[in-house]
Coordinates of C-alpha atoms in Angstrom, one line a residue:
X1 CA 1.2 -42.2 20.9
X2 CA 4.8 -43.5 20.1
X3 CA 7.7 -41.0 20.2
X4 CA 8.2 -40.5 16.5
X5 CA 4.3 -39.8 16.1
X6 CA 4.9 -36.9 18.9
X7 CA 7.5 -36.0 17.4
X8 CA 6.1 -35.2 14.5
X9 CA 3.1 -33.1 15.2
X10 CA 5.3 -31.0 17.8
X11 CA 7.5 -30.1 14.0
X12 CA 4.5 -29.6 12.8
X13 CA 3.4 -27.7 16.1
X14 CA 6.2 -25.5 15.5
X15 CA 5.6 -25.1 11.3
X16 CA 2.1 -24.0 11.9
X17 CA 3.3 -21.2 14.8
X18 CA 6.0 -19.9 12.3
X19 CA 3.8 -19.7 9.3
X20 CA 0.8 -18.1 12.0
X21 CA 3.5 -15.7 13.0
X22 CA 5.1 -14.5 9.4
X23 CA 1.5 -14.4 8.0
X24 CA 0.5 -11.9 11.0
X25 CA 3.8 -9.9 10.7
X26 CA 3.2 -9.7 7.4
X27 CA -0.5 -8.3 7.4
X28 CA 1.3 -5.9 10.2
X29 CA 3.7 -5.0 7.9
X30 CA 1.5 -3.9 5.1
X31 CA -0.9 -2.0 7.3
X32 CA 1.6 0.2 7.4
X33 CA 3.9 -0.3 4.2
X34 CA 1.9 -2.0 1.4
X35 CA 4.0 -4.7 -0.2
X36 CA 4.2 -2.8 -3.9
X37 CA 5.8 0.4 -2.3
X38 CA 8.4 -1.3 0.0
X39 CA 11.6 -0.5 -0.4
X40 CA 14.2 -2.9 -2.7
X41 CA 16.7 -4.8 -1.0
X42 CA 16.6 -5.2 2.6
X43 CA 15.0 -2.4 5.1
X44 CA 14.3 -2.0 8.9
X45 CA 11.2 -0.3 10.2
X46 CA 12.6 2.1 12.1
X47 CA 9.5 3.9 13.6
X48 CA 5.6 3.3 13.9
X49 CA 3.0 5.4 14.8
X50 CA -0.7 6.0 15.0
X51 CA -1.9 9.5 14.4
X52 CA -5.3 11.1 14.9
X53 CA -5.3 10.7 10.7
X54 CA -3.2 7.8 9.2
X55 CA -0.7 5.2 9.9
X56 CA 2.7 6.4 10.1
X57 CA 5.9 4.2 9.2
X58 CA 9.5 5.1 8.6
X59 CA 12.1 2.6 7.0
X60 CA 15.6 3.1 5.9
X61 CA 17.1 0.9 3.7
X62 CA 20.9 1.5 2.3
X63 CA 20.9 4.8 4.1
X64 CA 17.8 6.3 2.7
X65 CA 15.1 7.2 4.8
X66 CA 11.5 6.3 3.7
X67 CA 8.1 8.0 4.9
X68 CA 4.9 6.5 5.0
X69 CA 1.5 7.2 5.4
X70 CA -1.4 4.4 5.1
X71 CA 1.0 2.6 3.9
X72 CA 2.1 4.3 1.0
X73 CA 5.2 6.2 0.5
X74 CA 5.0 10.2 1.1
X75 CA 8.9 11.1 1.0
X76 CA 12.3 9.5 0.8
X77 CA 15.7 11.1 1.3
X78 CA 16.9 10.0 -2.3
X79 CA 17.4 11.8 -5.6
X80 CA 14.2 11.1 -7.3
X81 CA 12.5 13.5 -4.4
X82 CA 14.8 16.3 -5.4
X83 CA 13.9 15.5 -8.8
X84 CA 10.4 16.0 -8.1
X85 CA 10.5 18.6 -5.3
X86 CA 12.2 20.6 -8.3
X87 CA 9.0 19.7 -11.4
X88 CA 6.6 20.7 -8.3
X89 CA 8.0 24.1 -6.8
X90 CA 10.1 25.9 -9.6
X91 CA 7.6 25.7 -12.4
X92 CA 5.1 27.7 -10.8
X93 CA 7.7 30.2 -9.7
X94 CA 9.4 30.6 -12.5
X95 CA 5.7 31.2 -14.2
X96 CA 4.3 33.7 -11.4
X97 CA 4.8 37.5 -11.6
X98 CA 5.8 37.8 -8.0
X99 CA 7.1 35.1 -5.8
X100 CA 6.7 37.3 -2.1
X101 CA 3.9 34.6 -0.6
X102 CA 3.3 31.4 -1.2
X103 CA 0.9 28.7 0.3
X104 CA 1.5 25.3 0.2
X105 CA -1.5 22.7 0.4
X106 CA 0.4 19.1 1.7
X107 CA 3.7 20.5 3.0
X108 CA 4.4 17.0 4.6
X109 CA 7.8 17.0 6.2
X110 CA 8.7 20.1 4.0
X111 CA 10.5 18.9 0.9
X112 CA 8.5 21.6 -0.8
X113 CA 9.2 24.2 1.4
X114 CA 13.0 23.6 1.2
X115 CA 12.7 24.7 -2.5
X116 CA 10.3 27.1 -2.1
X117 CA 12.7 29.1 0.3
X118 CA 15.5 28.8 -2.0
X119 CA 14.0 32.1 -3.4
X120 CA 15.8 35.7 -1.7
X121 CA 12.3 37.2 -2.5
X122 CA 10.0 34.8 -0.6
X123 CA 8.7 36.5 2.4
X124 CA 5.8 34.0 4.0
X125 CA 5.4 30.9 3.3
X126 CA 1.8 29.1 4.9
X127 CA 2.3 25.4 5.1
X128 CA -0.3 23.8 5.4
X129 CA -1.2 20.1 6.3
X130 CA -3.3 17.8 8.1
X131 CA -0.7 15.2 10.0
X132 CA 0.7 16.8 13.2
X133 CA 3.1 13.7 13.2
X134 CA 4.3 14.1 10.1
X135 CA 4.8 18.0 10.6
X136 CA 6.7 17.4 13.6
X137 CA 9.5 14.7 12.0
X138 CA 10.2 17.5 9.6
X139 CA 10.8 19.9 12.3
X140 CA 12.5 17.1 14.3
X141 CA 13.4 13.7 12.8
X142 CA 17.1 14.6 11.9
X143 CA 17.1 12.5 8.9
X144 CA 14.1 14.8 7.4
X145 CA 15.6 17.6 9.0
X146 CA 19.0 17.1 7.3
X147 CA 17.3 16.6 3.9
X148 CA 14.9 19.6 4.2
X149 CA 17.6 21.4 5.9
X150 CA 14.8 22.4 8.4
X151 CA 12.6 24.2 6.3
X152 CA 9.9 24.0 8.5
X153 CA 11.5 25.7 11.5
X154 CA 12.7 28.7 9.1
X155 CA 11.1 31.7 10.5
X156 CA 9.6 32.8 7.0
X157 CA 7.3 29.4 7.6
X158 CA 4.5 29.2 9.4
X159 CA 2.9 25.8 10.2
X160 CA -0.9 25.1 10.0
X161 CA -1.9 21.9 11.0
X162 CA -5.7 21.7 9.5
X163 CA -7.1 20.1 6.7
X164 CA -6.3 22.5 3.2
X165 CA -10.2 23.5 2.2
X166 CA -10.8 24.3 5.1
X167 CA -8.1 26.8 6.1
X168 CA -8.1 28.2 2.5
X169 CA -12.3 28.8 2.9
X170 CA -11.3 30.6 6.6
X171 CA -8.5 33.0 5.6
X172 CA -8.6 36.2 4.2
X173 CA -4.8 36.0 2.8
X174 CA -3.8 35.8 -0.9
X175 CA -0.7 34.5 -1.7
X176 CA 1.8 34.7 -5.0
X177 CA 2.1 30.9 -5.8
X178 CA -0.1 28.2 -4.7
X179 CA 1.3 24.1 -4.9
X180 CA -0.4 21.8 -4.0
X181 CA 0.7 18.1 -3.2
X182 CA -1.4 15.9 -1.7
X183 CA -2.3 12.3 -2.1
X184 CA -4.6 10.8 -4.6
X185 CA -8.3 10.8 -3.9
X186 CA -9.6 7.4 -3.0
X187 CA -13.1 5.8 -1.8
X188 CA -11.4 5.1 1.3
X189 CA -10.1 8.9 2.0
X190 CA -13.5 10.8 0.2
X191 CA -12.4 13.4 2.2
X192 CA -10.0 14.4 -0.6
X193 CA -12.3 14.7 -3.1
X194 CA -13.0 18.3 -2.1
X195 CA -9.7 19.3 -2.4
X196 CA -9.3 18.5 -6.0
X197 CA -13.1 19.6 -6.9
X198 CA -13.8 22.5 -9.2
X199 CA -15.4 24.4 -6.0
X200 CA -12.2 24.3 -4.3
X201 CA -10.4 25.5 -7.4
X202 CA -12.5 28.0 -8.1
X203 CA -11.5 29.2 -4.8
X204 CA -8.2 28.6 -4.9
X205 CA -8.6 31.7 -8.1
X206 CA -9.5 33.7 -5.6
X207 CA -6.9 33.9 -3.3
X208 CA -4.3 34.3 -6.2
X209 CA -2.1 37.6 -6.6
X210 CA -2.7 39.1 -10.0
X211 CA -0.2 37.4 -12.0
X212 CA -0.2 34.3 -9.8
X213 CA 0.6 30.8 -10.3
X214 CA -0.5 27.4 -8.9
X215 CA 1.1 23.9 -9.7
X216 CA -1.0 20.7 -8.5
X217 CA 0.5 17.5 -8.1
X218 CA -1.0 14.7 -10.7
X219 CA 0.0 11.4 -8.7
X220 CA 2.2 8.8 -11.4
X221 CA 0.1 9.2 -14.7
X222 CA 2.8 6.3 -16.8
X223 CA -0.3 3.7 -16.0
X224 CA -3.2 6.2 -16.0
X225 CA -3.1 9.8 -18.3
X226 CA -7.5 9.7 -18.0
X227 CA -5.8 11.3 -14.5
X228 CA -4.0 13.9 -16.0
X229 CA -6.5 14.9 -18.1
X230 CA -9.5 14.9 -15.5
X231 CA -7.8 17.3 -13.4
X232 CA -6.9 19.4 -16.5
X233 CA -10.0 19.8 -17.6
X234 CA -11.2 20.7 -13.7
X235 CA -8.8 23.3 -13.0
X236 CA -9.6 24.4 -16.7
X237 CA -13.1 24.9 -15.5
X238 CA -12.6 26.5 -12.8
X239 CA -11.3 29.6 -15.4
X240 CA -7.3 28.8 -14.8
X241 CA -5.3 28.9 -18.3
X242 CA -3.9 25.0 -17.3
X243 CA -0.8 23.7 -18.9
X244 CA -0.2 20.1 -18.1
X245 CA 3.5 18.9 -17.8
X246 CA 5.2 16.0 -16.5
X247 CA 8.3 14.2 -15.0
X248 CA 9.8 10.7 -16.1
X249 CA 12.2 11.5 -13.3
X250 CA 13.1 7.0 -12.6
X251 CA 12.9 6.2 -16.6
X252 CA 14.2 2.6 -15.7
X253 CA 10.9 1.8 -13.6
X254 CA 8.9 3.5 -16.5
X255 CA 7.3 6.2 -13.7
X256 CA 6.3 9.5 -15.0
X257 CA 4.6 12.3 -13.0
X258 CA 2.2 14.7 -13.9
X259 CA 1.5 17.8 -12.8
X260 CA -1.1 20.9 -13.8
X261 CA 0.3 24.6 -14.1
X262 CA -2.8 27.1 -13.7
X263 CA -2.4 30.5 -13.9
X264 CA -4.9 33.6 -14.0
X265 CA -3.3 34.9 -17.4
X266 CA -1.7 33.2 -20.4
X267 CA 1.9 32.0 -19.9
X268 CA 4.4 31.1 -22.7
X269 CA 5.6 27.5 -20.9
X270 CA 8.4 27.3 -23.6
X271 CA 9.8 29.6 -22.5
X272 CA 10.4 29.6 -18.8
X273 CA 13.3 28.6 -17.1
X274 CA 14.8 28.3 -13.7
X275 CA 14.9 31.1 -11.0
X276 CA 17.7 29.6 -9.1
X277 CA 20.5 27.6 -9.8
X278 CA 18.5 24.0 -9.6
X279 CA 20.5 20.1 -9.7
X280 CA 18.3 18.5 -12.4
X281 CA 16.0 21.3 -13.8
X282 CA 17.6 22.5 -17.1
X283 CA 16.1 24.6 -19.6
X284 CA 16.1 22.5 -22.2
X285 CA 14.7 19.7 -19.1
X286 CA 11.7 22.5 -18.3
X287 CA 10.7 23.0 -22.0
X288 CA 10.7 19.5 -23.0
X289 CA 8.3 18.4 -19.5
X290 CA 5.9 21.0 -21.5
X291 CA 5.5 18.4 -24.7
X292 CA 3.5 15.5 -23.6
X293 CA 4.5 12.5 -25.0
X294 CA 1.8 10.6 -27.2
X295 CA 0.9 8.2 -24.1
X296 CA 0.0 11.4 -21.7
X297 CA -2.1 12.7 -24.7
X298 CA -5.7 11.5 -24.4
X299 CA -9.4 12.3 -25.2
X300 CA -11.6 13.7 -22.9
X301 CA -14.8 15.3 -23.0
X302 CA -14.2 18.5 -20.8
X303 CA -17.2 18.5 -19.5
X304 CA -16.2 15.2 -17.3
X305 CA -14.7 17.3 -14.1
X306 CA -14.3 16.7 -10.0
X307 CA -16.7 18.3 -7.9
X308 CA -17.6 18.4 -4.6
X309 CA -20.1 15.9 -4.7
X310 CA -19.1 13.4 -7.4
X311 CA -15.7 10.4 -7.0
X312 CA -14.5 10.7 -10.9
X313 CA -11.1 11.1 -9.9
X314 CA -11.5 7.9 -7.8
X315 CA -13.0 6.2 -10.3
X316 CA -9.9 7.0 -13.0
X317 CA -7.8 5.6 -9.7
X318 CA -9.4 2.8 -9.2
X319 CA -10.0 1.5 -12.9
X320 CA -13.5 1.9 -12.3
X321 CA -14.3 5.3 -14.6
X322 CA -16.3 4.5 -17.5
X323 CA -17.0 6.8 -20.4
X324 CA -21.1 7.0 -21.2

């Protein structure tokens, strides 16, 4: 073999161990960060970890810090998570008769909590959730800590790391407002099915205050309202008075939030308005998350509803739901 002919297939040597080694880093990459939720511009993973649960990644890009699980995105330190810290936590305050207790199904790194303690009247808050690594960066990572401003080390918190059904179905407390924000059932988690069923709901009613009120997260309904509407008619089931609502809190990237209020008596949704002073949540702002626009607005037959033993809200996810 000539020189030029050795040349050559060392380059080529080399072309084949860079494109081995960006296609591997790449697959590493979005085992922990899928590719449609990475963050724009250039970022630096910062942290990796392996819990008992999920994969765990932190990136920061630009100064904001980005948290996430399985690889997609659970919290960042930026103003669209106030934005929907504030849709999630003050609607079902301002709609609840007392605001003393309040459980929180998901607390994460305690973006929830951080509003939730924003009230002079809340006395206990239970936060509960599954990940003990992503519990401890919120009492620890000082980026989360500094964004939370360390709501999960405030003494009127108490941490539960266990999976939501379960402690709900072992405790004996009731509590003033329920929210619950947890990620969208999938066939690959089926586990989470039960904590969006009509069983657990029905619960849930039980361990409400007179006068209480629960809000439940709705994942990004812009692409799919049959979501919005499946967990509506659930919690509707499940005897709750349910007033959807939702958030086009980044209009540019056409993402709008839903959410669920259920409460155990009527509630005039129009008319509530903010507790505490909030940064985005006007009055006008509330009242108008209240009017669905005509894309959130679709038919469903009521009867179709979550249980424990069925994957419907999977389904919606995964494109797969199909009307009989």
């Amino acid at each position: 073999m000539n020189e030029y002919a050795i040349g050559a297939a060392f380059g080529a040597l080399i072309v084949l161990a860079v494109w081995v080694s960006l296609y591997w880093r790449k697959r590493w990459i979005e085992s922990y960060i899928m590719e449609e939720e990475e963050p724009d511009g250039d970022y630096k993973i910062i942290l990796r970890k392996k819990s008992p649960h999920q994969k765990i990644a932190v990136a920061e890009a630009c100064g904001i810090y980005h948290l996430f699980a399985d690889g997609s995105e659970m919290l960042s330190t930026n103003k669209a998570e106030d934005q929907y810290a504030e849709a999630i936590v003050h609607v079902p305050m301002a709609a609840a008769r007392n605001r003393e207790s309040v459980l929180i199904i998901g607390s994460g790194a305690g973006i929830t909590a951080r509003e939730v303690l924003r009230y002079k009247e809340v006395e206990s808050v239970t936060a509960v959730d599954l990940d003990p690594i992503i519990v401890e960066m919120g009492k620890t990572f000082e980026p989360f800590l500094a964004f939370t401003r360390g709501s999960l080390n405030d003494p009127r918190v108490t941490a539960i790391l266990e999976d939501g059904r379960t402690f709900v179905e072992n405790s004996t407390d009731r509590w003033d407002v329920i929210i619950i924000d947890l990620p969208d059932p999938s066939f690959h988690a089926p586990g989470l099915n039960k904590l969006f069923s009509v069983e657990f709901y029905r619960l849930l009613k039980t361990k409400l205050n007179p006068g209480g009120a629960m809000a439940i997260a709705c994942s990004i309904v812009s692409t799919m309202p049959e979501y919005l509407a499946a967990i509506r008619a659930t919690v509707k089931t499940a005897g709750f008075h349910v007033s959807p609502y939702h958030w086009d809190y980044i209009v540019e990237f056409a993402i709008d939030w839903g959410f669920c209020l259920a409460t155990l008596r009527p509630v005039d949704v129009l008319s509530l308005e903010p507790l505490v002073p909030v940064k985005h949540l006007t009055e006008e702002r509330l009242e108008d998350m209240f009017r669905l626009p005509r894309y959130l607005r679709v038919d469903w037959d009521e009867d179709e509803v979550q249980t424990d033993n069925n994957t419907l809200l999977a389904e919606v996810l995964s494109g797969e739901y199909r009307e009989d």
